[in-house]
PDB file of C-alpha atoms in Angstrom:
ATOM      1  CA  UNK A  87     190.855 116.740 107.419  1.00 67.00           C
ATOM      2  CA  UNK A  88     189.635 113.704 109.060  1.00 73.00           C
ATOM      3  CA  UNK A  89     186.046 113.484 110.853  1.00 70.00           C
ATOM      4  CA  UNK A  90     186.070 112.132 114.361  1.00 59.00           C
ATOM      5  CA  UNK A  91     184.195 112.460 117.566  1.00 55.00           C
ATOM      6  CA  UNK A  92     185.840 112.384 121.126  1.00 50.00           C
ATOM      7  CA  UNK A  93     184.462 111.487 124.350  1.00 52.00           C
ATOM      8  CA  UNK A  94     186.923 112.844 126.841  1.00 55.00           C
ATOM      9  CA  UNK A  95     185.180 112.330 130.227  1.00 57.00           C
ATOM     10  CA  UNK A  96     183.403 114.611 132.407  1.00 60.00           C
ATOM     11  CA  UNK A  97     181.801 115.337 135.679  1.00 64.00           C
ATOM     12  CA  UNK A  98     178.280 116.360 134.494  1.00 78.00           C
ATOM     13  CA  UNK A  99     176.066 118.456 136.751  1.00 80.00           C
ATOM     14  CA  UNK A 100     172.459 118.811 137.695  1.00 84.00           C
ATOM     15  CA  UNK A 101     171.890 122.399 139.242  1.00 87.00           C
ATOM     16  CA  UNK A 102     168.606 122.459 141.339  1.00 89.00           C
ATOM     17  CA  UNK A 103     166.789 125.643 142.180  1.00 89.00           C
ATOM     18  CA  UNK A 104     164.193 126.370 144.413  1.00 88.00           C
ATOM     19  CA  UNK A 105     161.082 126.374 141.967  1.00 88.00           C
ATOM     20  CA  UNK A 106     161.141 122.747 141.160  1.00 87.00           C
ATOM     21  CA  UNK A 107     159.133 119.600 141.912  1.00 92.00           C
ATOM     22  CA  UNK A 108     161.124 118.192 144.505  1.00 91.00           C
ATOM     23  CA  UNK A 109     159.344 114.534 143.997  1.00 93.00           C
ATOM     24  CA  UNK A 110     160.175 114.494 140.342  1.00 94.00           C
ATOM     25  CA  UNK A 111     163.624 116.113 140.370  1.00 92.00           C
ATOM     26  CA  UNK A 112     164.579 113.531 143.244  1.00 92.00           C
ATOM     27  CA  UNK A 113     163.265 110.374 141.057  1.00 93.00           C
ATOM     28  CA  UNK A 114     165.121 111.806 138.058  1.00 91.00           C
ATOM     29  CA  UNK A 115     168.420 112.358 140.001  1.00 89.00           C
ATOM     30  CA  UNK A 116     168.629 109.038 141.236  1.00 88.00           C
ATOM     31  CA  UNK A 117     167.723 107.606 137.582  1.00 87.00           C
ATOM     32  CA  UNK A 118     170.424 109.825 136.414  1.00 84.00           C
ATOM     33  CA  UNK A 119     172.971 109.769 138.790  1.00 83.00           C
ATOM     34  CA  UNK A 120     173.058 105.838 139.051  1.00 80.00           C
ATOM     35  CA  UNK A 121     171.982 104.695 135.512  1.00 70.00           C
ATOM     36  CA  UNK A 122     174.654 102.230 134.189  1.00 65.00           C
ATOM     37  CA  UNK A 123     176.164 102.183 137.837  1.00 60.00           C
ATOM     38  CA  UNK A 124     177.744 105.620 137.285  1.00 56.00           C
ATOM     39  CA  UNK A 125     180.089 104.517 134.351  1.00 59.00           C
ATOM     40  CA  UNK A 126     178.172 106.360 131.707  1.00 62.00           C
ATOM     41  CA  UNK A 127     179.816 109.379 130.621  1.00 62.00           C
ATOM     42  CA  UNK A 128     176.552 111.285 130.188  1.00 68.00           C
ATOM     43  CA  UNK A 129     175.192 110.513 133.939  1.00 77.00           C
ATOM     44  CA  UNK A 130     174.397 112.996 136.558  1.00 80.00           C
ATOM     45  CA  UNK A 131     178.087 113.146 138.488  1.00 80.00           C
ATOM     46  CA  UNK A 132     177.223 115.851 140.950  1.00 83.00           C
ATOM     47  CA  UNK A 133     174.312 117.382 142.201  1.00 86.00           C
ATOM     48  CA  UNK A 134     174.505 121.242 143.159  1.00 86.00           C
ATOM     49  CA  UNK A 135     171.556 122.447 145.029  1.00 88.00           C
ATOM     50  CA  UNK A 136     170.191 125.601 146.703  1.00 89.00           C
ATOM     51  CA  UNK A 137     171.192 125.369 150.335  1.00 87.00           C
ATOM     52  CA  UNK A 138     167.196 126.168 151.229  1.00 87.00           C
ATOM     53  CA  UNK A 139     165.774 122.841 149.804  1.00 85.00           C
ATOM     54  CA  UNK A 140     168.818 120.635 150.053  1.00 74.00           C
ATOM     55  CA  UNK A 141     168.683 119.462 153.703  1.00 67.00           C
ATOM     56  CA  UNK A 142     165.550 117.501 154.655  1.00 69.00           C
ATOM     57  CA  UNK A 143     163.681 118.171 151.303  1.00 84.00           C
ATOM     58  CA  UNK A 144     165.753 117.133 148.374  1.00 88.00           C
ATOM     59  CA  UNK A 145     168.317 115.158 149.868  1.00 87.00           C
ATOM     60  CA  UNK A 146     165.829 113.330 152.003  1.00 88.00           C
ATOM     61  CA  UNK A 147     163.775 112.237 149.045  1.00 90.00           C
ATOM     62  CA  UNK A 148     166.825 111.256 147.114  1.00 88.00           C
ATOM     63  CA  UNK A 149     167.819 108.979 150.293  1.00 86.00           C
ATOM     64  CA  UNK A 150     164.510 107.561 149.985  1.00 88.00           C
ATOM     65  CA  UNK A 151     164.777 106.319 146.351  1.00 89.00           C
ATOM     66  CA  UNK A 152     168.879 105.313 146.654  1.00 86.00           C
ATOM     67  CA  UNK A 153     167.889 102.748 149.659  1.00 84.00           C
ATOM     68  CA  UNK A 154     165.205 101.258 147.339  1.00 88.00           C
ATOM     69  CA  UNK A 155     167.704 100.541 144.523  1.00 86.00           C
ATOM     70  CA  UNK A 156     168.482  96.762 144.289  1.00 85.00           C
ATOM     71  CA  UNK A 157     172.027  95.601 144.421  1.00 82.00           C
ATOM     72  CA  UNK A 158     173.301  92.416 142.644  1.00 81.00           C
ATOM     73  CA  UNK A 159     174.676  90.389 139.672  1.00 79.00           C
ATOM     74  CA  UNK A 160     174.094  91.536 136.371  1.00 77.00           C
ATOM     75  CA  UNK A 161     171.773  88.561 135.554  1.00 83.00           C
ATOM     76  CA  UNK A 162     169.831  89.409 138.312  1.00 83.00           C
ATOM     77  CA  UNK A 163     166.777  91.890 138.375  1.00 84.00           C
ATOM     78  CA  UNK A 164     168.711  94.778 139.867  1.00 83.00           C
ATOM     79  CA  UNK A 165     169.601  98.316 139.565  1.00 82.00           C
ATOM     80  CA  UNK A 166     173.223  98.256 140.902  1.00 80.00           C
ATOM     81  CA  UNK A 167     175.884  95.668 139.557  1.00 79.00           C
ATOM     82  CA  UNK A 168     179.619  95.367 140.790  1.00 78.00           C
ATOM     83  CA  UNK A 169     182.343  97.870 139.688  1.00 78.00           C
ATOM     84  CA  UNK A 170     184.414  96.369 137.096  1.00 77.00           C
ATOM     85  CA  UNK A 171     187.665  95.951 138.764  1.00 82.00           C
ATOM     86  CA  UNK A 172     189.030  95.778 142.495  1.00 85.00           C
ATOM     87  CA  UNK A 173     191.392  99.042 141.460  1.00 88.00           C
ATOM     88  CA  UNK A 174     187.753 100.747 140.423  1.00 83.00           C
ATOM     89  CA  UNK A 175     186.632  99.884 143.909  1.00 83.00           C
ATOM     90  CA  UNK A 176     189.587 101.015 145.650  1.00 88.00           C
ATOM     91  CA  UNK A 177     189.296 104.192 143.570  1.00 88.00           C
ATOM     92  CA  UNK A 178     185.835 104.798 144.445  1.00 84.00           C
ATOM     93  CA  UNK A 179     186.535 103.814 148.145  1.00 86.00           C
ATOM     94  CA  UNK A 180     189.315 106.562 147.973  1.00 90.00           C
ATOM     95  CA  UNK A 181     186.854 109.542 146.660  1.00 87.00           C
ATOM     96  CA  UNK A 182     184.541 108.419 149.535  1.00 84.00           C
ATOM     97  CA  UNK A 183     186.977 108.242 152.569  1.00 88.00           C
ATOM     98  CA  UNK A 184     188.193 111.650 151.418  1.00 92.00           C
ATOM     99  CA  UNK A 185     184.887 113.169 151.250  1.00 89.00           C
ATOM    100  CA  UNK A 186     183.993 111.501 154.676  1.00 88.00           C
ATOM    101  CA  UNK A 187     187.454 113.018 156.348  1.00 93.00           C
ATOM    102  CA  UNK A 188     186.330 116.446 155.254  1.00 94.00           C
ATOM    103  CA  UNK A 189     182.949 116.387 156.367  1.00 91.00           C
ATOM    104  CA  UNK A 190     180.423 114.802 153.995  1.00 87.00           C
ATOM    105  CA  UNK A 191     177.273 113.078 155.315  1.00 82.00           C
ATOM    106  CA  UNK A 192     176.873 109.542 154.148  1.00 76.00           C
ATOM    107  CA  UNK A 193     173.248 108.689 153.000  1.00 74.00           C
ATOM    108  CA  UNK A 194     172.384 105.794 153.795  1.00 63.00           C
ATOM    109  CA  UNK A 195     174.982 105.133 156.415  1.00 62.00           C
ATOM    110  CA  UNK A 196     178.200 103.846 154.797  1.00 52.00           C
ATOM    111  CA  UNK A 197     179.577 100.302 155.208  1.00 50.00           C
ATOM    112  CA  UNK A 198     182.563  98.675 153.519  1.00 47.00           C
ATOM    113  CA  UNK A 199     180.695  97.910 150.463  1.00 51.00           C
ATOM    114  CA  UNK A 200     180.077 100.070 147.539  1.00 58.00           C
ATOM    115  CA  UNK A 201     176.556 100.338 147.502  1.00 67.00           C
ATOM    116  CA  UNK A 202     174.681 103.545 145.907  1.00 76.00           C
ATOM    117  CA  UNK A 203     175.718 106.231 148.046  1.00 80.00           C
ATOM    118  CA  UNK A 204     174.675 109.967 148.412  1.00 84.00           C
ATOM    119  CA  UNK A 205     177.251 112.335 149.747  1.00 87.00           C
ATOM    120  CA  UNK A 206     175.665 115.325 151.509  1.00 90.00           C
ATOM    121  CA  UNK A 207     177.435 118.751 152.574  1.00 90.00           C
ATOM    122  CA  UNK A 208     180.349 117.897 149.934  1.00 90.00           C
ATOM    123  CA  UNK A 209     182.422 121.095 149.418  1.00 89.00           C
ATOM    124  CA  UNK A 210     184.834 121.787 146.502  1.00 85.00           C
ATOM    125  CA  UNK A 211     187.828 120.914 148.043  1.00 89.00           C
ATOM    126  CA  UNK A 212     186.770 117.163 148.408  1.00 90.00           C
ATOM    127  CA  UNK A 213     187.757 115.038 145.400  1.00 88.00           C
ATOM    128  CA  UNK A 214     184.497 113.476 144.912  1.00 85.00           C
ATOM    129  CA  UNK A 215     183.310 117.006 143.893  1.00 84.00           C
ATOM    130  CA  UNK A 216     185.217 117.170 140.576  1.00 80.00           C
ATOM    131  CA  UNK A 217     186.864 113.726 139.967  1.00 81.00           C
ATOM    132  CA  UNK A 218     184.976 111.225 137.840  1.00 76.00           C
ATOM    133  CA  UNK A 219     184.289 107.783 140.104  1.00 73.00           C
ATOM    134  CA  UNK A 220     183.000 105.520 137.670  1.00 72.00           C
ATOM    135  CA  UNK A 221     180.927 104.289 140.250  1.00 73.00           C
ATOM    136  CA  UNK A 222     177.672 104.617 142.475  1.00 77.00           C
ATOM    137  CA  UNK A 223     178.636 107.646 144.435  1.00 82.00           C
ATOM    138  CA  UNK A 224     176.447 111.039 143.818  1.00 85.00           C
ATOM    139  CA  UNK A 225     177.695 114.121 145.503  1.00 89.00           C
ATOM    140  CA  UNK A 226     175.562 116.940 146.722  1.00 89.00           C
ATOM    141  CA  UNK A 227     176.808 120.352 147.012  1.00 89.00           C
ATOM    142  CA  UNK A 228     174.665 123.272 148.436  1.00 90.00           C
ATOM    143  CA  UNK A 229     174.566 126.862 146.726  1.00 90.00           C
ATOM    144  CA  UNK A 230     172.862 129.820 147.969  1.00 92.00           C
ATOM    145  CA  UNK A 231     172.429 131.491 144.241  1.00 92.00           C
ATOM    146  CA  UNK A 232     172.060 130.681 140.701  1.00 88.00           C
ATOM    147  CA  UNK A 233     174.927 132.464 139.718  1.00 89.00           C
ATOM    148  CA  UNK A 234     176.984 130.484 142.476  1.00 89.00           C
ATOM    149  CA  UNK A 235     175.972 127.057 140.884  1.00 85.00           C
ATOM    150  CA  UNK A 236     177.047 128.373 137.258  1.00 84.00           C
ATOM    151  CA  UNK A 237     180.293 129.423 138.788  1.00 85.00           C
ATOM    152  CA  UNK A 238     180.814 125.912 140.822  1.00 81.00           C
ATOM    153  CA  UNK A 239     180.161 124.419 137.348  1.00 79.00           C
ATOM    154  CA  UNK A 240     182.627 126.656 135.441  1.00 80.00           C
ATOM    155  CA  UNK A 241     185.365 126.255 137.865  1.00 78.00           C
ATOM    156  CA  UNK A 242     185.661 122.427 137.190  1.00 71.00           C
ATOM    157  CA  UNK A 243     187.792 121.244 134.298  1.00 65.00           C
ATOM    158  CA  UNK A 244     185.383 118.260 133.918  1.00 61.00           C
ATOM    159  CA  UNK A 245     182.103 119.691 133.536  1.00 55.00           C
ATOM    160  CA  UNK A 246     180.526 118.939 130.083  1.00 54.00           C
ATOM    161  CA  UNK A 247     176.652 119.229 130.682  1.00 51.00           C
ATOM    162  CA  UNK A 248     174.637 121.063 133.112  1.00 52.00           C
ATOM    163  CA  UNK A 249     171.121 119.299 133.411  1.00 48.00           C
TER     164      UNK A 249
END
């Protein structure tokens, strides 16, 4: 038998329940969701959050953190750098447009440049809920119970880690 280690990609999920310090979790979701430009396999790729704290509370705090991220070239003192190829940019834009057409809310308002972007009100039928963007897009899916959060994670073919 030959020892080997495989990385097969994933869509790592952060489940946020009601008994959490919102400031602490928002800061860590921003760090975990946009670390390495979303191009690392073990970063937060989707946030599944209780409906009762999602709206103004958690998403508002996360959005406040996203708008503070600095965008620039790798040699600059910045948090966000360009994606690696035009095809990567086009793929990410396709995920974002699919979510927009199906009703996701852009936080902050989206322009035709791939800035760090929270997508609120994401549903399971949106590609961004389960496809790997390798970019600066972090979807937020609302749930009403712990069990629903676990079910959503287990329903994905891509979930590797639950944070």
